[in-house]
mmCIF file of C-alpha atoms and ligand atoms in Angstrom:
data_model
loop_
_atom_site.group_PDB
_atom_site.id
_atom_site.type_symbol
_atom_site.label_atom_id
_atom_site.label_comp_id
_atom_site.label_asym_id
_atom_site.label_seq_id
_atom_site.Cartn_x
_atom_site.Cartn_y
_atom_site.Cartn_z
ATOM 1 C CA MET X 26 21.646 -22.495 -9.899
ATOM 2 C CA PRO X 27 19.775 -19.468 -7.910
ATOM 3 C CA ARG X 28 18.948 -19.931 -4.920
ATOM 4 C CA PRO X 29 15.268 -21.052 -4.962
ATOM 5 C CA ILE X 30 13.838 -17.741 -3.387
ATOM 6 C CA LEU X 31 11.609 -15.873 -6.049
ATOM 7 C CA ALA X 32 8.470 -13.212 -5.999
ATOM 8 C CA THR X 33 6.535 -12.842 -8.853
ATOM 9 C CA ILE X 34 3.988 -9.199 -9.683
ATOM 10 C CA HIS X 35 0.364 -9.918 -10.840
ATOM 11 C CA THR X 36 -0.447 -7.625 -13.755
ATOM 12 C CA ALA X 37 -3.903 -8.495 -14.344
ATOM 13 C CA ALA X 38 -4.006 -8.872 -10.738
ATOM 14 C CA LEU X 39 -2.662 -5.483 -9.968
ATOM 15 C CA ALA X 40 -5.526 -4.003 -13.171
ATOM 16 C CA HIS X 41 -8.221 -5.451 -11.864
ATOM 17 C CA ASN X 42 -8.082 -5.159 -8.455
ATOM 18 C CA LEU X 43 -7.244 -1.530 -9.897
ATOM 19 C CA ALA X 44 -10.951 -1.525 -11.905
ATOM 20 C CA ARG X 45 -12.093 -2.964 -8.420
ATOM 21 C CA ALA X 46 -11.977 -0.236 -6.864
ATOM 22 C CA ARG X 47 -12.402 2.839 -9.186
ATOM 23 C CA ALA X 48 -15.871 0.567 -9.640
ATOM 24 C CA THR X 49 -16.731 1.825 -5.537
ATOM 25 C CA ALA X 50 -16.513 5.202 -6.897
ATOM 26 C CA PRO X 51 -17.725 5.220 -10.685
ATOM 27 C CA ASP X 52 -17.860 9.318 -11.253
ATOM 28 C CA ALA X 53 -14.637 9.423 -9.119
ATOM 29 C CA ARG X 54 -11.310 9.662 -10.986
ATOM 30 C CA VAL X 55 -8.855 7.260 -9.234
ATOM 31 C CA TRP X 56 -5.374 8.374 -7.810
ATOM 32 C CA ALA X 57 -3.154 5.087 -7.146
ATOM 33 C CA ILE X 58 -1.168 4.841 -4.294
ATOM 34 C CA VAL X 59 2.397 3.854 -5.328
ATOM 35 C CA LYS X 60 3.795 5.648 -2.189
ATOM 36 C CA ALA X 61 6.725 2.523 -0.733
ATOM 37 C CA ASN X 62 7.845 1.766 -4.082
ATOM 38 C CA ALA X 63 4.684 1.048 -4.376
ATOM 39 C CA TYR X 64 3.452 -1.166 -1.726
ATOM 40 C CA GLY X 65 6.892 -3.105 -2.385
ATOM 41 C CA HIS X 66 6.162 -4.039 -6.073
ATOM 42 C CA GLY X 67 8.062 -1.683 -7.566
ATOM 43 C CA ILE X 68 7.352 0.897 -9.314
ATOM 44 C CA GLU X 69 8.289 0.026 -12.403
ATOM 45 C CA ARG X 70 6.651 -3.373 -12.177
ATOM 46 C CA ALA X 71 3.406 -2.359 -10.675
ATOM 47 C CA PHE X 72 3.486 0.690 -13.812
ATOM 48 C CA ASP X 73 2.018 -0.839 -16.433
ATOM 49 C CA GLY X 74 -0.960 -3.234 -14.653
ATOM 50 C CA LEU X 75 -1.967 0.516 -13.300
ATOM 51 C CA ARG X 76 -2.355 2.192 -16.129
ATOM 52 C CA SER X 77 -5.302 2.935 -16.416
ATOM 53 C CA ALA X 78 -5.707 4.578 -12.902
ATOM 54 C CA ASP X 79 -6.362 8.466 -13.244
ATOM 55 C CA GLY X 80 -3.466 9.806 -11.606
ATOM 56 C CA PHE X 81 -0.673 8.383 -9.084
ATOM 57 C CA ALA X 82 -0.223 9.279 -5.459
ATOM 58 C CA LEU X 83 3.012 8.588 -3.300
ATOM 59 C CA LEU X 84 4.753 11.380 -1.009
ATOM 60 C CA ASP X 85 8.828 10.778 -2.326
ATOM 61 C CA LEU X 86 10.446 13.501 -5.335
ATOM 62 C CA ALA X 87 12.885 10.562 -6.365
ATOM 63 C CA GLU X 88 9.565 8.430 -6.807
ATOM 64 C CA ALA X 89 7.300 10.544 -8.767
ATOM 65 C CA GLN X 90 11.452 11.369 -10.712
ATOM 66 C CA ARG X 91 10.918 7.892 -12.239
ATOM 67 C CA LEU X 92 6.449 7.796 -13.097
ATOM 68 C CA ARG X 93 7.938 10.897 -15.625
ATOM 69 C CA ALA X 94 11.336 8.648 -16.460
ATOM 70 C CA LEU X 95 8.516 6.445 -17.274
ATOM 71 C CA ASP X 96 6.999 9.158 -19.246
ATOM 72 C CA TRP X 97 4.150 8.995 -17.152
ATOM 73 C CA ARG X 98 2.447 12.382 -18.015
ATOM 74 C CA GLY X 99 -0.893 12.254 -15.969
ATOM 75 C CA PRO X 100 -0.878 13.932 -12.146
ATOM 76 C CA ILE X 101 1.520 13.048 -9.361
ATOM 77 C CA LEU X 102 0.355 14.029 -6.217
ATOM 78 C CA LEU X 103 2.794 14.122 -3.502
ATOM 79 C CA LEU X 104 0.639 13.090 -0.587
ATOM 80 C CA GLU X 105 3.015 14.407 1.704
ATOM 81 C CA GLY X 106 4.255 18.011 -0.075
ATOM 82 C CA CYS X 107 7.003 18.956 0.199
ATOM 83 C CA PHE X 108 9.831 18.948 2.528
ATOM 84 C CA ASP X 109 11.392 22.579 1.430
ATOM 85 C CA ALA X 110 12.201 24.659 -1.327
ATOM 86 C CA ARG X 111 14.678 23.286 -3.882
ATOM 87 C CA ASP X 112 10.986 20.966 -4.124
ATOM 88 C CA LEU X 113 8.942 23.236 -5.720
ATOM 89 C CA GLU X 114 11.653 23.986 -8.377
ATOM 90 C CA LEU X 115 11.411 19.984 -8.964
ATOM 91 C CA CYS X 116 7.473 20.010 -9.012
ATOM 92 C CA SER X 117 7.029 23.117 -11.226
ATOM 93 C CA ARG X 118 9.710 20.943 -13.327
ATOM 94 C CA LEU X 119 7.779 17.792 -13.194
ATOM 95 C CA GLY X 120 4.566 19.269 -13.164
ATOM 96 C CA LEU X 121 3.733 17.477 -9.196
ATOM 97 C CA TRP X 122 0.751 18.665 -7.308
ATOM 98 C CA HIS X 123 1.396 19.322 -4.175
ATOM 99 C CA THR X 124 -0.551 18.716 -1.169
ATOM 100 C CA VAL X 125 -0.417 21.291 1.933
ATOM 101 C CA HIS X 126 -0.728 20.520 5.761
ATOM 102 C CA CYS X 127 0.415 23.027 7.073
ATOM 103 C CA ASN X 128 1.543 26.496 7.103
ATOM 104 C CA ALA X 129 5.196 26.416 6.209
ATOM 105 C CA GLN X 130 4.407 25.148 2.791
ATOM 106 C CA ILE X 131 2.414 27.658 2.335
ATOM 107 C CA ASP X 132 5.365 30.283 3.070
ATOM 108 C CA MET X 133 7.531 27.388 1.013
ATOM 109 C CA LEU X 134 5.095 28.365 -2.102
ATOM 110 C CA ALA X 135 4.890 31.623 -1.122
ATOM 111 C CA ALA X 136 8.360 31.874 -1.407
ATOM 112 C CA HIS X 137 8.563 30.429 -5.104
ATOM 113 C CA LYS X 138 8.805 31.624 -7.951
ATOM 114 C CA THR X 139 7.622 30.159 -11.193
ATOM 115 C CA GLN X 140 5.779 30.661 -14.336
ATOM 116 C CA VAL X 141 4.077 27.319 -13.868
ATOM 117 C CA PRO X 142 1.098 27.981 -10.826
ATOM 118 C CA HIS X 143 0.901 25.174 -8.507
ATOM 119 C CA ARG X 144 -2.016 22.663 -8.380
ATOM 120 C CA VAL X 145 -1.982 22.388 -4.226
ATOM 121 C CA PHE X 146 -4.400 20.005 -2.290
ATOM 122 C CA LEU X 147 -5.110 21.321 1.065
ATOM 123 C CA LYS X 148 -5.099 19.277 4.107
ATOM 124 C CA MET X 149 -8.253 18.959 6.609
ATOM 125 C CA ASN X 150 -6.705 17.336 10.489
ATOM 126 C CA SER X 151 -10.355 16.214 10.436
ATOM 127 C CA GLY X 152 -9.547 14.093 14.102
ATOM 128 C CA MET X 153 -6.713 12.127 13.227
ATOM 129 C CA ASN X 154 -3.779 14.547 14.785
ATOM 130 C CA ARG X 155 -1.615 13.815 11.621
ATOM 131 C CA LEU X 156 -1.311 16.489 9.428
ATOM 132 C CA GLY X 157 -3.148 18.314 7.991
ATOM 133 C CA PHE X 158 -4.968 21.608 8.912
ATOM 134 C CA LYS X 159 -7.425 21.423 12.157
ATOM 135 C CA PRO X 160 -10.444 22.573 10.633
ATOM 136 C CA GLU X 161 -11.219 25.953 12.351
ATOM 137 C CA ARG X 162 -8.108 27.338 10.852
ATOM 138 C CA TYR X 163 -9.272 25.408 7.823
ATOM 139 C CA ARG X 164 -10.626 28.339 5.583
ATOM 140 C CA ALA X 165 -8.265 30.570 6.629
ATOM 141 C CA ALA X 166 -5.248 27.480 4.976
ATOM 142 C CA TRP X 167 -7.241 28.251 1.651
ATOM 143 C CA THR X 168 -7.828 32.205 1.738
ATOM 144 C CA ARG X 169 -4.396 32.750 1.685
ATOM 145 C CA LEU X 170 -3.425 29.667 -1.131
ATOM 146 C CA ASN X 171 -6.010 30.811 -2.852
ATOM 147 C CA ALA X 172 -4.444 34.481 -2.730
ATOM 148 C CA LEU X 173 -1.279 33.199 -4.135
ATOM 149 C CA PRO X 174 -0.331 34.232 -7.481
ATOM 150 C CA GLN X 175 1.785 30.575 -7.408
ATOM 151 C CA VAL X 176 -1.366 28.313 -6.681
ATOM 152 C CA GLU X 177 -3.594 27.577 -10.595
ATOM 153 C CA GLU X 178 -5.710 25.019 -8.180
ATOM 154 C CA VAL X 179 -7.051 24.605 -4.746
ATOM 155 C CA SER X 180 -8.522 21.465 -3.810
ATOM 156 C CA LEU X 181 -9.396 19.243 -0.782
ATOM 157 C CA MET X 182 -8.292 16.563 1.380
ATOM 158 C CA THR X 183 -8.519 14.453 4.215
ATOM 159 C CA HIS X 184 -7.925 10.734 5.607
ATOM 160 C CA PHE X 185 -10.030 8.556 7.435
ATOM 161 C CA SER X 186 -8.660 7.355 10.711
ATOM 162 C CA ASP X 187 -11.351 4.801 10.673
ATOM 163 C CA ALA X 188 -12.886 3.575 7.272
ATOM 164 C CA ASP X 189 -11.675 0.314 8.539
ATOM 165 C CA GLY X 190 -13.326 -0.198 12.326
ATOM 166 C CA PRO X 191 -16.250 0.336 13.676
ATOM 167 C CA GLN X 192 -16.490 4.337 13.765
ATOM 168 C CA GLY X 193 -16.372 4.714 10.084
ATOM 169 C CA VAL X 194 -16.368 7.923 8.649
ATOM 170 C CA HIS X 195 -19.196 9.718 10.225
ATOM 171 C CA ALA X 196 -17.759 12.251 12.005
ATOM 172 C CA GLN X 197 -14.775 12.972 10.018
ATOM 173 C CA LEU X 198 -17.167 13.587 7.209
ATOM 174 C CA ALA X 199 -19.130 15.745 9.255
ATOM 175 C CA VAL X 200 -15.966 18.222 9.808
ATOM 176 C CA PHE X 201 -15.218 17.936 6.285
ATOM 177 C CA ASP X 202 -18.969 19.181 5.448
ATOM 178 C CA ALA X 203 -19.203 21.576 7.674
ATOM 179 C CA VAL X 204 -15.676 23.742 7.252
ATOM 180 C CA THR X 205 -15.790 23.135 2.964
ATOM 181 C CA HIS X 206 -19.167 22.680 2.122
ATOM 182 C CA ASP X 207 -19.441 25.880 0.392
ATOM 183 C CA LEU X 208 -15.585 25.907 -0.360
ATOM 184 C CA PRO X 209 -14.783 25.844 -4.515
ATOM 185 C CA GLY X 210 -12.535 22.710 -5.661
ATOM 186 C CA GLU X 211 -12.115 18.635 -6.073
ATOM 187 C CA ARG X 212 -12.669 16.840 -3.416
ATOM 188 C CA SER X 213 -10.022 13.970 -2.396
ATOM 189 C CA LEU X 214 -11.100 11.535 0.660
ATOM 190 C CA SER X 215 -11.579 7.622 0.313
ATOM 191 C CA ASN X 216 -9.016 5.467 0.867
ATOM 192 C CA SER X 217 -9.785 1.575 0.429
ATOM 193 C CA ALA X 218 -11.183 0.902 2.995
ATOM 194 C CA ALA X 219 -13.596 4.361 3.131
ATOM 195 C CA SER X 220 -14.073 3.037 -0.883
ATOM 196 C CA LEU X 221 -14.610 -0.463 0.130
ATOM 197 C CA ARG X 222 -17.062 0.272 2.838
ATOM 198 C CA HIS X 223 -18.400 3.896 2.933
ATOM 199 C CA ASN X 224 -19.070 3.730 -1.010
ATOM 200 C CA ALA X 225 -22.653 4.864 -0.283
ATOM 201 C CA ALA X 226 -21.810 7.155 2.132
ATOM 202 C CA LEU X 227 -19.603 8.718 -0.106
ATOM 203 C CA THR X 228 -20.772 8.707 -3.215
ATOM 204 C CA GLY X 229 -20.340 11.608 -5.162
ATOM 205 C CA ARG X 230 -18.690 13.292 -2.398
ATOM 206 C CA SER X 231 -15.538 12.665 -3.575
ATOM 207 C CA ASP X 232 -14.152 13.468 -7.594
ATOM 208 C CA TRP X 233 -10.964 11.855 -6.408
ATOM 209 C CA ILE X 234 -10.673 8.149 -4.111
ATOM 210 C CA ARG X 235 -7.111 7.236 -3.407
ATOM 211 C CA PRO X 236 -7.029 3.055 -3.174
ATOM 212 C CA GLY X 237 -3.456 1.867 -2.283
ATOM 213 C CA ILE X 238 -3.983 -1.514 0.066
ATOM 214 C CA ALA X 239 -6.966 -2.855 -2.091
ATOM 215 C CA VAL X 240 -4.927 -2.546 -6.069
ATOM 216 C CA TYR X 241 -1.683 -4.615 -4.152
ATOM 217 C CA GLY X 242 -4.790 -7.460 -3.517
ATOM 218 C CA SER X 243 -4.946 -7.258 0.316
ATOM 219 C CA ALA X 244 -8.031 -6.890 2.058
ATOM 220 C CA PRO X 245 -7.813 -3.260 4.136
ATOM 221 C CA ASP X 246 -10.072 -4.640 7.038
ATOM 222 C CA THR X 247 -9.684 -8.441 7.219
ATOM 223 C CA PRO X 248 -9.338 -10.648 9.290
ATOM 224 C CA GLU X 249 -13.323 -9.406 9.203
ATOM 225 C CA HIS X 250 -13.534 -9.555 5.705
ATOM 226 C CA SER X 251 -10.632 -11.187 3.312
ATOM 227 C CA ALA X 252 -9.373 -9.778 -0.136
ATOM 228 C CA ALA X 253 -11.727 -12.592 -1.557
ATOM 229 C CA HIS X 254 -14.934 -11.225 -0.182
ATOM 230 C CA TRP X 255 -13.424 -7.783 -1.819
ATOM 231 C CA GLY X 256 -13.434 -9.794 -5.187
ATOM 232 C CA LEU X 257 -9.050 -8.416 -4.795
ATOM 233 C CA GLN X 258 -7.422 -10.917 -6.212
ATOM 234 C CA PRO X 259 -3.411 -11.036 -4.946
ATOM 235 C CA THR X 260 -0.902 -9.040 -6.794
ATOM 236 C CA MET X 261 2.548 -10.089 -5.470
ATOM 237 C CA THR X 262 3.339 -14.315 -4.670
ATOM 238 C CA LEU X 263 6.750 -14.963 -2.708
ATOM 239 C CA ALA X 264 8.074 -18.694 -3.742
ATOM 240 C CA SER X 265 9.906 -20.661 -2.277
ATOM 241 C CA LYS X 266 11.686 -24.527 -3.076
ATOM 242 C CA ILE X 267 12.073 -26.752 -0.643
ATOM 243 C CA ILE X 268 15.945 -27.450 0.052
ATOM 244 C CA GLY X 269 16.131 -30.013 2.796
ATOM 245 C CA VAL X 270 13.886 -32.794 4.417
ATOM 246 C CA GLN X 271 14.430 -33.553 7.738
ATOM 247 C CA HIS X 272 12.570 -36.632 9.656
ATOM 248 C CA LEU X 273 11.547 -35.897 13.227
ATOM 249 C CA ALA X 274 11.390 -38.669 15.840
ATOM 250 C CA ALA X 275 8.432 -37.880 18.605
ATOM 251 C CA GLY X 276 10.588 -35.794 20.930
ATOM 252 C CA ASP X 277 13.362 -33.601 18.990
ATOM 253 C CA THR X 278 13.103 -30.325 18.575
ATOM 254 C CA VAL X 279 13.046 -27.956 15.380
ATOM 255 C CA GLY X 280 15.177 -24.783 14.887
ATOM 256 C CA TYR X 281 16.261 -21.915 17.373
ATOM 257 C CA GLY X 282 15.824 -22.110 21.010
ATOM 258 C CA SER X 283 13.393 -25.655 20.053
ATOM 259 C CA THR X 284 10.128 -23.591 19.688
ATOM 260 C CA PHE X 285 8.933 -27.105 18.248
ATOM 261 C CA THR X 286 8.850 -29.923 19.479
ATOM 262 C CA ALA X 287 7.652 -33.265 17.001
ATOM 263 C CA ASP X 288 4.555 -35.010 19.385
ATOM 264 C CA LYS X 289 5.499 -38.326 16.977
ATOM 265 C CA PRO X 290 7.345 -38.985 13.474
ATOM 266 C CA MET X 291 7.274 -36.593 10.687
ATOM 267 C CA THR X 292 8.667 -34.408 7.767
ATOM 268 C CA LEU X 293 9.776 -31.361 7.848
ATOM 269 C CA GLY X 294 10.877 -29.513 4.501
ATOM 270 C CA VAL X 295 13.639 -26.665 4.984
ATOM 271 C CA VAL X 296 12.297 -23.688 3.273
ATOM 272 C CA ALA X 297 14.157 -21.426 1.389
ATOM 273 C CA CYS X 298 13.008 -18.557 2.728
ATOM 274 C CA GLY X 299 13.912 -16.410 5.824
ATOM 275 C CA TYR X 300 13.389 -12.777 7.293
ATOM 276 C CA ALA X 301 16.380 -11.310 5.037
ATOM 277 C CA ASP X 302 14.132 -12.257 2.735
ATOM 278 C CA GLY X 303 11.378 -10.179 4.191
ATOM 279 C CA TYR X 304 9.281 -12.755 5.465
ATOM 280 C CA PRO X 305 8.514 -11.201 9.520
ATOM 281 C CA ARG X 306 10.465 -13.296 11.908
ATOM 282 C CA HIS X 307 7.264 -13.291 14.426
ATOM 283 C CA CYS X 308 6.385 -15.645 12.782
ATOM 284 C CA PRO X 309 4.895 -18.539 14.384
ATOM 285 C CA THR X 310 4.782 -22.426 13.823
ATOM 286 C CA GLY X 311 1.199 -22.583 13.029
ATOM 287 C CA THR X 312 1.747 -19.648 9.988
ATOM 288 C CA PRO X 313 0.314 -21.045 7.146
ATOM 289 C CA VAL X 314 2.161 -21.653 4.001
ATOM 290 C CA LEU X 315 1.575 -23.702 0.747
ATOM 291 C CA VAL X 316 3.317 -26.859 -0.463
ATOM 292 C CA LYS X 317 2.635 -27.795 -3.630
ATOM 293 C CA GLY X 318 -0.617 -26.200 -3.748
ATOM 294 C CA VAL X 319 -1.881 -27.582 -0.451
ATOM 295 C CA ARG X 320 -2.287 -25.837 3.228
ATOM 296 C CA THR X 321 0.189 -26.942 5.991
ATOM 297 C CA ARG X 322 2.320 -24.782 8.200
ATOM 298 C CA LEU X 323 5.360 -23.084 9.466
ATOM 299 C CA VAL X 324 7.405 -25.581 12.430
ATOM 300 C CA GLY X 325 9.589 -23.163 14.968
ATOM 301 C CA ARG X 326 11.666 -20.517 14.161
ATOM 302 C CA VAL X 327 12.000 -18.206 11.136
ATOM 303 C CA SER X 328 15.746 -17.933 10.236
ATOM 304 C CA MET X 329 17.636 -15.676 8.567
ATOM 305 C CA ASP X 330 17.711 -17.883 6.103
ATOM 306 C CA MET X 331 15.569 -20.559 6.042
ATOM 307 C CA VAL X 332 11.944 -21.559 7.560
ATOM 308 C CA THR X 333 10.683 -24.750 8.561
ATOM 309 C CA VAL X 334 7.093 -26.724 7.116
ATOM 310 C CA ASP X 335 5.424 -29.088 8.488
ATOM 311 C CA LEU X 336 4.922 -31.369 5.223
ATOM 312 C CA SER X 337 2.509 -34.254 6.616
ATOM 313 C CA PRO X 338 -0.757 -33.463 4.939
ATOM 314 C CA VAL X 339 1.630 -32.547 2.047
ATOM 315 C CA PRO X 340 3.390 -36.473 1.677
ATOM 316 C CA ALA X 341 4.152 -36.612 -2.225
ATOM 317 C CA ALA X 342 5.914 -33.413 -1.129
ATOM 318 C CA GLY X 343 9.531 -33.688 -0.951
ATOM 319 C CA MET X 344 13.617 -32.341 -1.683
ATOM 320 C CA GLY X 345 12.788 -29.079 -4.493
ATOM 321 C CA SER X 346 8.803 -29.546 -4.127
ATOM 322 C CA ASP X 347 7.725 -25.717 -4.556
ATOM 323 C CA VAL X 348 6.245 -23.599 -1.603
ATOM 324 C CA THR X 349 4.041 -20.734 -1.591
ATOM 325 C CA LEU X 350 5.065 -18.255 1.770
ATOM 326 C CA TRP X 351 1.494 -16.010 0.200
ATOM 327 C CA GLY X 352 0.052 -15.376 -2.821
ATOM 328 C CA ARG X 353 -0.619 -18.067 -5.500
ATOM 329 C CA ALA X 354 0.414 -21.081 -6.196
ATOM 330 C CA ALA X 355 1.634 -22.819 -9.477
ATOM 331 C CA GLU X 356 -2.229 -25.244 -8.912
ATOM 332 C CA GLY X 357 -4.176 -22.269 -8.846
ATOM 333 C CA ALA X 358 -4.453 -22.203 -4.817
ATOM 334 C CA VAL X 359 -4.026 -18.409 -2.887
ATOM 335 C CA LEU X 360 -2.525 -17.833 0.157
ATOM 336 C CA PRO X 361 -3.839 -15.100 1.473
ATOM 337 C CA ILE X 362 -0.714 -12.662 1.989
ATOM 338 C CA ASP X 363 -3.101 -10.985 5.695
ATOM 339 C CA ASP X 364 -3.332 -15.090 6.448
ATOM 340 C CA VAL X 365 0.490 -14.354 6.992
ATOM 341 C CA ALA X 366 -0.039 -11.128 8.649
ATOM 342 C CA LEU X 367 -2.047 -12.152 10.629
ATOM 343 C CA ALA X 368 -0.389 -14.675 11.880
ATOM 344 C CA ALA X 369 2.256 -12.683 11.870
ATOM 345 C CA GLY X 370 0.564 -9.752 14.513
ATOM 346 C CA THR X 371 0.697 -7.345 11.095
ATOM 347 C CA VAL X 372 -1.194 -6.070 7.662
ATOM 348 C CA GLY X 373 -0.574 -6.549 4.128
ATOM 349 C CA TYR X 374 1.554 -3.144 3.724
ATOM 350 C CA GLU X 375 3.970 -4.198 6.104
ATOM 351 C CA LEU X 376 5.156 -7.900 4.202
ATOM 352 C CA MET X 377 4.481 -5.970 1.135
ATOM 353 C CA CYS X 378 6.872 -3.530 1.169
ATOM 354 C CA ALA X 379 9.293 -5.252 3.436
ATOM 355 C CA LEU X 380 10.291 -7.376 0.489
ATOM 356 C CA ALA X 381 13.796 -7.830 0.793
ATOM 357 C CA GLN X 382 16.609 -6.036 -1.634
ATOM 358 C CA ARG X 383 17.882 -9.555 -2.409
ATOM 359 C CA VAL X 384 15.066 -11.432 -3.592
ATOM 360 C CA PRO X 385 14.928 -11.879 -6.868
ATOM 361 C CA VAL X 386 10.992 -10.604 -8.686
ATOM 362 C CA VAL X 387 9.515 -11.708 -11.936
ATOM 363 C CA VAL X 388 6.326 -9.932 -13.408
ATOM 364 C CA VAL X 389 4.450 -11.605 -15.823
HETATM 365 C C1 PLP U 413 -1.355 5.800 1.893
HETATM 366 C C2 PLP U 413 -2.537 6.863 1.591
HETATM 367 C C3 PLP U 413 -3.520 6.327 1.275
HETATM 368 C C4 PLP U 413 -4.342 4.789 0.887
HETATM 369 O O1 PLP U 413 -3.673 3.976 2.125
HETATM 370 P P1 PLP U 413 -4.393 2.331 1.509
HETATM 371 O O2 PLP U 413 -5.235 1.646 3.076
HETATM 372 O O3 PLP U 413 -3.891 1.437 1.764
HETATM 373 O O4 PLP U 413 -5.726 2.478 0.716
HETATM 374 C C5 PLP U 413 -4.845 7.254 0.748
HETATM 375 N N1 PLP U 413 -4.340 8.163 1.118
HETATM 376 C C6 PLP U 413 -3.228 8.950 2.248
HETATM 377 C C7 PLP U 413 -3.085 9.989 2.077
HETATM 378 C C8 PLP U 413 -2.330 7.783 1.644
HETATM 379 O O5 PLP U 413 -1.405 8.451 3.118
#
């Protein structure tokens, strides 16, 4: 029998969440963001659930090729654009749309020989200071791009740094509007947090929304709001089983470093899941976990291949009992990936992206 760990990708939940994202901007088209191998879900595995997207956005050219291999003929957008001149040949050949965020990318495009003019998304740095042209440089870049025979159409794009927090999108939106208000072209503004939290301010402003994390069933603004608050469903379940049971007396310790000491007699389950499976090593004692669908807690340190869990709330549990590390238990109970991420001091994004290669995956 294989080691009992298993990840499940939930196709219906992906479709549901994508529809939820779409409902925030019913007049806009939706890029399903599938970078980082569809946030760890696997592009091929997630594809069925995301078919109703208007396009797919990512940043690896190899991932774009995989989408074309799935026979996706619709739009694909490279969110970081081209990394060198040869990438433009692939864009021409596969009909990829690409972001232009710096002058070097315009130079490459100007030197590119193509029969098929390209659709580009010109990115403004409206305050995040990652990729994009500063507002005062943006119109010059637009003018230059627009004059190139290699360019068919220029769309306008920016990315919000604080859509998930108290600062919101208003300052960046004002900068973007001031520079672009009289430029033609479609606009693409909103990530998940902007779509969910600021849809009123953004209505009619974004022709293409760019939801990522919401599509994968995690709240962009946790712990302020939960995935359930936004009507999102888990798209990835990480499950395993209890492969050992230990009875501890008061004073006994657990695992490497003996970081947990039992204060009374207790029963522990040893679960076949560790950091080599993508479960964060930083999860401390108290991190939530489901055993037979009942919420209990991790105790002691996460090791490479195992974690130990407190079976006190689940006296019926024993060898072979089902354990849900995140996602949906067979009993129907949900352990939000965001709850585990919070305990580990990170975000759901990192957990799903880090699912390890050795974990078998099924799609339902
Ligand atoms: C990753 C990404 C998104 C999606 O962000 P989420 O927070 O996952 O919704 C949108 N736009 C750009 C440019 C991105 O890189």
